[in-house]
PDB file of C-alpha atoms in Angstrom:
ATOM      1  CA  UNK A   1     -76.481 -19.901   7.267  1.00  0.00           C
ATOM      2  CA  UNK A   2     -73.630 -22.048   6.862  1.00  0.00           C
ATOM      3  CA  UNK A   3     -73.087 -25.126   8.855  1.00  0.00           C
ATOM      4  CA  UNK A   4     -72.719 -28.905   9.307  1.00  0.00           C
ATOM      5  CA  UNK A   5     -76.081 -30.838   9.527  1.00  0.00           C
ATOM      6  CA  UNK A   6     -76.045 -34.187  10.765  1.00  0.00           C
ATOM      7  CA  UNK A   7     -79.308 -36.888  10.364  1.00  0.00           C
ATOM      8  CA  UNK A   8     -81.055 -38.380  12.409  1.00  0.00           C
ATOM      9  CA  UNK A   9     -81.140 -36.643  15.653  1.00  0.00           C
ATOM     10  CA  UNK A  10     -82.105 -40.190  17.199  1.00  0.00           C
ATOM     11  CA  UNK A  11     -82.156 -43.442  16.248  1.00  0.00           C
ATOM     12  CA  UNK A  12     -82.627 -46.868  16.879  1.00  0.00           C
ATOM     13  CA  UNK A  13     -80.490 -50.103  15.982  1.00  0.00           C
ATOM     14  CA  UNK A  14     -81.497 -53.659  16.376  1.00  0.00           C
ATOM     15  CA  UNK A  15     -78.988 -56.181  16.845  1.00  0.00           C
ATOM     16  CA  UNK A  16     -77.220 -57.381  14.105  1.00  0.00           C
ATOM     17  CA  UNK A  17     -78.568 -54.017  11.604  1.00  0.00           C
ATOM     18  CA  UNK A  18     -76.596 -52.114   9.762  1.00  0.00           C
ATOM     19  CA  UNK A  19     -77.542 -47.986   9.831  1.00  0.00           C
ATOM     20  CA  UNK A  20     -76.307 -44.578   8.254  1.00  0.00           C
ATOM     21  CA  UNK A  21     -75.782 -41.748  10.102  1.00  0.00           C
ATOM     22  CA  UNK A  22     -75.697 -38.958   8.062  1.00  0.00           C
ATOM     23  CA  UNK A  23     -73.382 -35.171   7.910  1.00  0.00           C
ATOM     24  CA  UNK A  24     -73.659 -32.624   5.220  1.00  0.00           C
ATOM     25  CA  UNK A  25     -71.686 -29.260   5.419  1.00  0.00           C
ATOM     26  CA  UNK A  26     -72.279 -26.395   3.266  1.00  0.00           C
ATOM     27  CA  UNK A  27     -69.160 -24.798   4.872  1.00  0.00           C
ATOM     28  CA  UNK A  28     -67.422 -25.843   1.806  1.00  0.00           C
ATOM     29  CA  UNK A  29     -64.495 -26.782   4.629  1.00  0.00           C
ATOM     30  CA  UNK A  30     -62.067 -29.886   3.001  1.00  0.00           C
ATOM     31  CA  UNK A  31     -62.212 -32.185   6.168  1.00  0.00           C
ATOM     32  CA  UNK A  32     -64.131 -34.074   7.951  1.00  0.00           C
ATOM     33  CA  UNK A  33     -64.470 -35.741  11.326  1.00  0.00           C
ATOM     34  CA  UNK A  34     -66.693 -38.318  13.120  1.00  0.00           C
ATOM     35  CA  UNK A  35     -66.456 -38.307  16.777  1.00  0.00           C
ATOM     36  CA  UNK A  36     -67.780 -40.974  19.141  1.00  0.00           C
ATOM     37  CA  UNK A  37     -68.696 -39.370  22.132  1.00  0.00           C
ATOM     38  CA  UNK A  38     -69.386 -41.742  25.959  1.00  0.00           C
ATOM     39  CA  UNK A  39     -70.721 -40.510  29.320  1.00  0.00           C
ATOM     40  CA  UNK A  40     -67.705 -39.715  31.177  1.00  0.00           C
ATOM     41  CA  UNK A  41     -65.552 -39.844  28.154  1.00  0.00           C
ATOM     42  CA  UNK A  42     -63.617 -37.371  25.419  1.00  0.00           C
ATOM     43  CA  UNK A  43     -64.767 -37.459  22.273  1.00  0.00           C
ATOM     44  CA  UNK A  44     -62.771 -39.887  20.038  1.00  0.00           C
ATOM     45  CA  UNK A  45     -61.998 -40.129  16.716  1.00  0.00           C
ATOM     46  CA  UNK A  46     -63.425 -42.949  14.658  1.00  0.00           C
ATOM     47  CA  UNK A  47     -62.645 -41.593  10.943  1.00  0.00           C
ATOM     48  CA  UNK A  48     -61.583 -38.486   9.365  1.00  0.00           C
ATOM     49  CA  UNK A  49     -60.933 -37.258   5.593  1.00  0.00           C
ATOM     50  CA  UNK A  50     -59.038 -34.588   4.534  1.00  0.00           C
ATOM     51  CA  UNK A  51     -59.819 -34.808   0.350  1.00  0.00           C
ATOM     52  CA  UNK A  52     -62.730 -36.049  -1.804  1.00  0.00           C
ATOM     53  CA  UNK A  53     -62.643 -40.197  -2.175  1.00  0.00           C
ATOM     54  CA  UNK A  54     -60.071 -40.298   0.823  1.00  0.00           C
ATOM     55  CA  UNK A  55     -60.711 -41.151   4.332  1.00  0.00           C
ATOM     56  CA  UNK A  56     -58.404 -42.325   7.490  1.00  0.00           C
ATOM     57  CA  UNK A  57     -58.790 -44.323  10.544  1.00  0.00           C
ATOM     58  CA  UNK A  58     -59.237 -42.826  13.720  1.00  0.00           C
ATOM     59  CA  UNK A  59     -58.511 -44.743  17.191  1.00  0.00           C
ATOM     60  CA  UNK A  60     -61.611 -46.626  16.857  1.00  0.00           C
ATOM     61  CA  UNK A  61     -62.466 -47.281  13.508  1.00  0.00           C
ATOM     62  CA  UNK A  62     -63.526 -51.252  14.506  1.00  0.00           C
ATOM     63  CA  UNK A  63     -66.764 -51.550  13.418  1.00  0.00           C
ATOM     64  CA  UNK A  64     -67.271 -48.216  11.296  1.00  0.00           C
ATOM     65  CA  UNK A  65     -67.325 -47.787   7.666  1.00  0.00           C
ATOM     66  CA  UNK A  66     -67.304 -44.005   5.975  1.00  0.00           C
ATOM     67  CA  UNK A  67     -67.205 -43.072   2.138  1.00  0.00           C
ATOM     68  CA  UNK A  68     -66.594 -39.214   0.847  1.00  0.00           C
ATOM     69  CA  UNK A  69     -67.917 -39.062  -2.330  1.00  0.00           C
ATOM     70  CA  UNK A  70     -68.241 -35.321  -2.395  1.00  0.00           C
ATOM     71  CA  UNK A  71     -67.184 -33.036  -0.377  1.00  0.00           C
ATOM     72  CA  UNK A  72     -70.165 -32.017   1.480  1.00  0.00           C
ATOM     73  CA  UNK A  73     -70.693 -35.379   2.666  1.00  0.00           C
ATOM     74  CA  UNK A  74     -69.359 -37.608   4.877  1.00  0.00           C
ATOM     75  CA  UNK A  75     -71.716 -40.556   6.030  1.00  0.00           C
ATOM     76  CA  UNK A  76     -70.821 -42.755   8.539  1.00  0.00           C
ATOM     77  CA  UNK A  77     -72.223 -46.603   8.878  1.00  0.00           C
ATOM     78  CA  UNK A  78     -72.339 -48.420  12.018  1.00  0.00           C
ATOM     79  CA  UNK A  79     -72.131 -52.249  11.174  1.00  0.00           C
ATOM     80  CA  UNK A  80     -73.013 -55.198  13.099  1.00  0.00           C
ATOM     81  CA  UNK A  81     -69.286 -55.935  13.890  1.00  0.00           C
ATOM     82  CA  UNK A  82     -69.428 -52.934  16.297  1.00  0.00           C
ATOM     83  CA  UNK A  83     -70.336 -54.521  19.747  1.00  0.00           C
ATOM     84  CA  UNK A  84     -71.391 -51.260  21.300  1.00  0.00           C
ATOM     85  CA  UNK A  85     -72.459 -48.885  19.389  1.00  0.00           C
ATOM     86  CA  UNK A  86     -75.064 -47.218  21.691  1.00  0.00           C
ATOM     87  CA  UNK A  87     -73.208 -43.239  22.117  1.00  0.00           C
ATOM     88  CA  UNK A  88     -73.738 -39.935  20.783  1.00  0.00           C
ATOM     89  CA  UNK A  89     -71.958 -39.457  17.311  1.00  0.00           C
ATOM     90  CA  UNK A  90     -70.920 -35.757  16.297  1.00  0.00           C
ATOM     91  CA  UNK A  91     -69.736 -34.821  12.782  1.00  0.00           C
ATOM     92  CA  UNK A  92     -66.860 -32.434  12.307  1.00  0.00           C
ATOM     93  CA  UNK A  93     -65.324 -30.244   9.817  1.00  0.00           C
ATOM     94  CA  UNK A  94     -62.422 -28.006   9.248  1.00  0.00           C
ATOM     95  CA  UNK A  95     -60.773 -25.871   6.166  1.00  0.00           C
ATOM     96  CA  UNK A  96     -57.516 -27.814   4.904  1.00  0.00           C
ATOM     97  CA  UNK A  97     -54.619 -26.620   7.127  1.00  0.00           C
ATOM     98  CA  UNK A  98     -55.659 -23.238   8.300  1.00  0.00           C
ATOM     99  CA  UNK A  99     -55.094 -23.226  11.576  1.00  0.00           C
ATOM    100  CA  UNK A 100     -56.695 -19.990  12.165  1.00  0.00           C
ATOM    101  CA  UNK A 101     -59.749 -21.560  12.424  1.00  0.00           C
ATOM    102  CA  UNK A 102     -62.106 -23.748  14.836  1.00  0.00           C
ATOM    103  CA  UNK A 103     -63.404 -26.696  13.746  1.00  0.00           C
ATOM    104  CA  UNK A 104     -66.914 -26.830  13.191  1.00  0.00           C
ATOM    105  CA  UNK A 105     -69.337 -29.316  15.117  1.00  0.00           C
ATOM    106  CA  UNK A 106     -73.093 -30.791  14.123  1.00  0.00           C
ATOM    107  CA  UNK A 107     -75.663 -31.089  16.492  1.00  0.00           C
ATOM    108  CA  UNK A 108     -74.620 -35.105  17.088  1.00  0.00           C
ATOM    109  CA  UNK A 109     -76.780 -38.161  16.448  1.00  0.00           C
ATOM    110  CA  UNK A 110     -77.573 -40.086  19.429  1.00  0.00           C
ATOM    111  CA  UNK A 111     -77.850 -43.943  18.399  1.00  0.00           C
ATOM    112  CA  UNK A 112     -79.147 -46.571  20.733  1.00  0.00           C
ATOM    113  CA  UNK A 113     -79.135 -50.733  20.436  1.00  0.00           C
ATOM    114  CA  UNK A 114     -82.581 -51.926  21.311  1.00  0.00           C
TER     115      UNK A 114
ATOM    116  CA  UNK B   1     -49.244 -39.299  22.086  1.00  0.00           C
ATOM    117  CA  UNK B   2     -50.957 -36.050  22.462  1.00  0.00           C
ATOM    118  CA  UNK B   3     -52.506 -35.785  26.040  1.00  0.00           C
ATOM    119  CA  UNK B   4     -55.267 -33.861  27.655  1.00  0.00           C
ATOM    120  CA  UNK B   5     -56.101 -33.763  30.950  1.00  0.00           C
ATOM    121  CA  UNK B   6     -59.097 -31.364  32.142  1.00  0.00           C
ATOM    122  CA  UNK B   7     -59.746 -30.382  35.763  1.00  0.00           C
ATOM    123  CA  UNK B   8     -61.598 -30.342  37.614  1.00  0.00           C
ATOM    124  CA  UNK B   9     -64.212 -33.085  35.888  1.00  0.00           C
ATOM    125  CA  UNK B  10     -67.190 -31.026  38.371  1.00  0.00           C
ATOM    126  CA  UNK B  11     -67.224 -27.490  39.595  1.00  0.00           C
ATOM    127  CA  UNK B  12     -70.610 -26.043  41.456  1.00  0.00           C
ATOM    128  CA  UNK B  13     -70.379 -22.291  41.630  1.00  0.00           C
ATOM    129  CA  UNK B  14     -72.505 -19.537  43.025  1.00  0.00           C
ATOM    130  CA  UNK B  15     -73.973 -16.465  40.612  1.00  0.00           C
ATOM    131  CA  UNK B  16     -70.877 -14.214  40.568  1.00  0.00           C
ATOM    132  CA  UNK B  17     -68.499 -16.594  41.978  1.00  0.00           C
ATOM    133  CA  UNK B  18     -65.151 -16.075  39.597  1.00  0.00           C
ATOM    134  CA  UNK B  19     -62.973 -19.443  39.182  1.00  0.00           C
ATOM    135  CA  UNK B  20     -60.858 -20.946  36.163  1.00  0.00           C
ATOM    136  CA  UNK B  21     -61.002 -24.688  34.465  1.00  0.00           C
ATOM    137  CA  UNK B  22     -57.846 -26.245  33.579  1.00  0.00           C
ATOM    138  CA  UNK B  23     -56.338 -27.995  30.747  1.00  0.00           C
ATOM    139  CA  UNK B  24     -53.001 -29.627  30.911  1.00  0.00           C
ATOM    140  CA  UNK B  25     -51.544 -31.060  27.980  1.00  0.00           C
ATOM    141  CA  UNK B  26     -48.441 -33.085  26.439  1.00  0.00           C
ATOM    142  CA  UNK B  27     -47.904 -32.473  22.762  1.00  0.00           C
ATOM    143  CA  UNK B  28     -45.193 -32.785  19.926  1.00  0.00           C
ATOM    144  CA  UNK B  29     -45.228 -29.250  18.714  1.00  0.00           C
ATOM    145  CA  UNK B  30     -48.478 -27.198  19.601  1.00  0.00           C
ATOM    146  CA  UNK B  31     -50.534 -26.668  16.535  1.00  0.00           C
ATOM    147  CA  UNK B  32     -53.468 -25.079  18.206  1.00  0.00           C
ATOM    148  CA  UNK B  33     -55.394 -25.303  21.582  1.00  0.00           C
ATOM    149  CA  UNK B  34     -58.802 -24.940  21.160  1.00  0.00           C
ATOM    150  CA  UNK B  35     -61.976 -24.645  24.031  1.00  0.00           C
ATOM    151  CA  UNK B  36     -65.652 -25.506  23.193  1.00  0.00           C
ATOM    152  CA  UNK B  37     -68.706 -25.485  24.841  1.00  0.00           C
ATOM    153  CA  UNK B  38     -71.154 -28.086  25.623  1.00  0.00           C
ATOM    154  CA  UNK B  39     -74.978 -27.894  26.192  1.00  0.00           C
ATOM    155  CA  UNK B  40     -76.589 -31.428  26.829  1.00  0.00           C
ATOM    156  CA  UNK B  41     -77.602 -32.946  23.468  1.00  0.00           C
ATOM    157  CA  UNK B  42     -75.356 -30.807  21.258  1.00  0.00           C
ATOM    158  CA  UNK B  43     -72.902 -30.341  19.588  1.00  0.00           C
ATOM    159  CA  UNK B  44     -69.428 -28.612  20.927  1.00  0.00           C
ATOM    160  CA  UNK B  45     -69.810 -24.732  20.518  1.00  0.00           C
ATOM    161  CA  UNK B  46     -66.573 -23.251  19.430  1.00  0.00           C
ATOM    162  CA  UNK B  47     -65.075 -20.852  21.847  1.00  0.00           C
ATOM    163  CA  UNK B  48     -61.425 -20.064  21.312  1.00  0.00           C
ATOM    164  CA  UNK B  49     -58.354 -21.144  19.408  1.00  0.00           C
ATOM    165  CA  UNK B  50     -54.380 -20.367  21.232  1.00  0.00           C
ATOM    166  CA  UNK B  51     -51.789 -21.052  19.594  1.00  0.00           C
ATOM    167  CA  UNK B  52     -48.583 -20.217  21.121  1.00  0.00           C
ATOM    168  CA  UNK B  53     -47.690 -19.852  25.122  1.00  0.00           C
ATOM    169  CA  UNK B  54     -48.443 -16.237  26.409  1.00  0.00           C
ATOM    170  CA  UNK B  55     -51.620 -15.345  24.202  1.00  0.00           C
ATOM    171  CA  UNK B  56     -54.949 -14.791  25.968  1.00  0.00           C
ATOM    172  CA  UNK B  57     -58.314 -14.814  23.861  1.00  0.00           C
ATOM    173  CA  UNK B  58     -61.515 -13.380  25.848  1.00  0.00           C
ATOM    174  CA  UNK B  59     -65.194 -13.285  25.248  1.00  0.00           C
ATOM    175  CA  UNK B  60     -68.387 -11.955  27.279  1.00  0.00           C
ATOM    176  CA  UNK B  61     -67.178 -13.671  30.987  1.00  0.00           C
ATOM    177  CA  UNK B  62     -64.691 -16.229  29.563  1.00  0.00           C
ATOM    178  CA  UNK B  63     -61.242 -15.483  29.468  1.00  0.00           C
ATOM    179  CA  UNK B  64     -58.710 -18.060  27.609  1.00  0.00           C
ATOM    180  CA  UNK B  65     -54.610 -18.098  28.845  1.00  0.00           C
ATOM    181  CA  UNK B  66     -52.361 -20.926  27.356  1.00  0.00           C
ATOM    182  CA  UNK B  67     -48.565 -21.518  28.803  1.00  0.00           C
ATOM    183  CA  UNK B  68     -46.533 -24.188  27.571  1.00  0.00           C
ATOM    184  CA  UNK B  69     -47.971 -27.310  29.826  1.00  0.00           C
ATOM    185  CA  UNK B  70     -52.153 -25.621  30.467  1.00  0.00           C
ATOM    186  CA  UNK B  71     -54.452 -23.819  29.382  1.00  0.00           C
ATOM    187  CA  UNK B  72     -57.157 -22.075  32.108  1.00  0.00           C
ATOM    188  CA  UNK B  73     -60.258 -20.797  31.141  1.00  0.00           C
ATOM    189  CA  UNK B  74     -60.947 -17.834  33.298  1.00  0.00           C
ATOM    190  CA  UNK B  75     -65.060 -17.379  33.956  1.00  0.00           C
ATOM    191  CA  UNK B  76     -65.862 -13.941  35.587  1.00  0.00           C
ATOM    192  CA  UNK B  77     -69.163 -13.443  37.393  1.00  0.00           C
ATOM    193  CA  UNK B  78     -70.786 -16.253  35.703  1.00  0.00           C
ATOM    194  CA  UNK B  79     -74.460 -16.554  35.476  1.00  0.00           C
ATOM    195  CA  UNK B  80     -76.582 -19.598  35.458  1.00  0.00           C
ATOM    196  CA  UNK B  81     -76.600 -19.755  31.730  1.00  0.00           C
ATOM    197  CA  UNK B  82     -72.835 -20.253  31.763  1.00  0.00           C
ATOM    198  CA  UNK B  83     -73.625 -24.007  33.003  1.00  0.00           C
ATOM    199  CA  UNK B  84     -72.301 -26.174  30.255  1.00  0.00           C
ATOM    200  CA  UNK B  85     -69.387 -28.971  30.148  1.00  0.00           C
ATOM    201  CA  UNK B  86     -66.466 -27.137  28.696  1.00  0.00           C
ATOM    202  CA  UNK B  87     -64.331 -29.214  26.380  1.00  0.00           C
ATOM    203  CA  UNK B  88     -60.593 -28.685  25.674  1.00  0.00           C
ATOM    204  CA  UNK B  89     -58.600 -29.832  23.100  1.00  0.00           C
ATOM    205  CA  UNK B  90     -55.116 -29.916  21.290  1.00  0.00           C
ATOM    206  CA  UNK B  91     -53.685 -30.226  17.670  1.00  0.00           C
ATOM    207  CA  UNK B  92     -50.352 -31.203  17.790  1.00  0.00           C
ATOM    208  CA  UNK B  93     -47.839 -30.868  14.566  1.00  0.00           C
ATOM    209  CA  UNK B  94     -47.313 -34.599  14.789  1.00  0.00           C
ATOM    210  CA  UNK B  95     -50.842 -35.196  14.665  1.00  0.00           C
ATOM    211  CA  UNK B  96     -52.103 -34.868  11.071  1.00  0.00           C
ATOM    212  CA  UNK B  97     -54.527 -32.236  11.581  1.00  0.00           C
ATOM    213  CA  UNK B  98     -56.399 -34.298  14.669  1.00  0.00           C
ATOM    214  CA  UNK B  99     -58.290 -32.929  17.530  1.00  0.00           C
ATOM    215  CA  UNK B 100     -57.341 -35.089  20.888  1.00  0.00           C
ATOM    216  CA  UNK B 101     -59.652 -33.741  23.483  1.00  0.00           C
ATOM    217  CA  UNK B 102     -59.879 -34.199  27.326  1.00  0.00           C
ATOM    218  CA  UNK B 103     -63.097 -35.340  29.309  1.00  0.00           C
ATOM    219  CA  UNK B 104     -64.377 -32.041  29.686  1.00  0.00           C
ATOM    220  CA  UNK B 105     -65.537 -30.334  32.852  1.00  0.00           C
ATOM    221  CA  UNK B 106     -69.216 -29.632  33.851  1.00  0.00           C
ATOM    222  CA  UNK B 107     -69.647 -26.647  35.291  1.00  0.00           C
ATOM    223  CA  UNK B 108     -73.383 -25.652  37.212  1.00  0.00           C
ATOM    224  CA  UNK B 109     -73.984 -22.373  38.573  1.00  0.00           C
ATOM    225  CA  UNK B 110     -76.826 -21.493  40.324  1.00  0.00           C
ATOM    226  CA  UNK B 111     -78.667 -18.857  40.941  1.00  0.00           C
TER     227      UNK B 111
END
C-alpha cells in the first residue's frame, strides 16, 4: 500500500543534540510538508518542498534544517538552536498542483527534550 | 493571511445526538477546504476536500457544507467511535500550495 512513513515513532533529545526525523513516501506525490504540531495548537508549517533539491520556509523554520535529495524523502533535523523542540512532528505530502486531491499525512514523530 | 477559526474547541455528545463543527475562514481566493480526522497519536486522516461555496461532500455519518465565510461538518447519529479531534483547513490561491489549519475540535461521544 502506498503511503508516507515517518521514523521514529518516539524519540528522545538531550540538550544541545542534534537528531533526524525521518519521512519516506512511496506515493510518488512532488511535495512535501513538515508540520509541528502543540497541545492546544494547529499544526504549523516549519518547511515544505515542492521539487527535488528545493525546499521553502514555513512560519517556523528557526531551528530546523531539511534537504530533498530525492523525491521520496524529505528528512527533517532538529538542531540545538531550536529552544523547544519537545511536540509531535507530522510529515506531509501532496501531488504538484492538483487540487483534486487531499494531502497525505504520516503517522507523526513525537520528540521529547530530556 | 489565511485564517481558520474552528468551533467549538470541545463538544460532549450523547450516542445518536446529531450536531455540526464549524470552520470559519478568511482567504485570498479559496483553493480548497479540506477536513481531517484525528485519533490521539496519529496522523490527520483525510476526510473531505470543497472547493467552491454551495458543494456538500458526505461520508458514513459525516456530512461536509462550505459557504463563502464556513464550513460545518454535519455528524448524524454518531457513535462512540466517531470521537476524534476534527481538523479543518484552507488553501488559499495566494498561498503557494500551503495548508493553514485551525486548532481543531475534540469531539467525545459516549455511549
Amino acid at each position: 500500500d502506498g503511503g508516507i512513513t515517518q521514523s521514529p515513532k518516539y524519540l528522545f533529545r538531550k540538550e544541545g543534540q542534534n537528531v533526524t526525523l525521518s519521512c519516506e513516501q512511496n506515493l510518488n506525490h512532488d511535495a512535501m510538508y513538515w508540520y509541528r504540531q502543540d497541545p492546544g495548537q494547529g499544526l504549523r508549517l516549519i518547511y515544505y518542498s515542492q521539487i527535488v533539491n528545493d525546499f521553502q520556509k514555513g512560519d517556523i523554520a528557526e531551528g530546523y534544517s531539511v534537504s530533498r535529495e530525492k523525491k521520496e524523502s524529505f528528512p527533517l533535523t532538529v538542531t540545538s538552536a531550536q529552544k523547544n523542540p519537545t511536540a509531535f512532528y507530522l510529515c506531509a505530502s501532496r501531488v504538484w498542483a492538483e487540487v483534486n486531491y487531499g494531502y497525505t499525512f504520516g503517522s507523526g514523530t513525537r520528540l521529547t527534550v530530556v | 493571511e489565511d485564517q481558520v477559526t474552528q468551533s467549538p474547541e470541545a463538544l460532549r455528545l450523547q450516542e445518536g445526538e446529531s450536531s455540526s463543527l464549524n470552520c470559519s475562514y478568511t482567504v485570498s481566493g479559496l483553493r480548497g477546504l479540506f477536513w481531517y480526522r484525528q485519533d490521539p497519536g496519529k496522523g490527520p486522516e483525510f476526510l473531505f476536500t470543497l472547493y467552491s461555496a454551495g458543494e456538500e461532500k458526505e461520508k458514513e455519518r459525516l456530512k461536509a457544507t462550505l459557504t463563502k465565510k464556513e464550513s460545518f461538518l454535519h455528524i448524524t447519529a454518531p457513535k462512540p467511535e466517531d470521537s476524534a479531534t476534527y481538523l479543518c483547513a484552507v488553501e488559499g490561491r495566494g498561498s503557494n500550495y500551503k495548508l493553514t489549519f485551525g486548532k481543531g475540535t475534540l469531539l467525545t461521544v459516549n455511549p
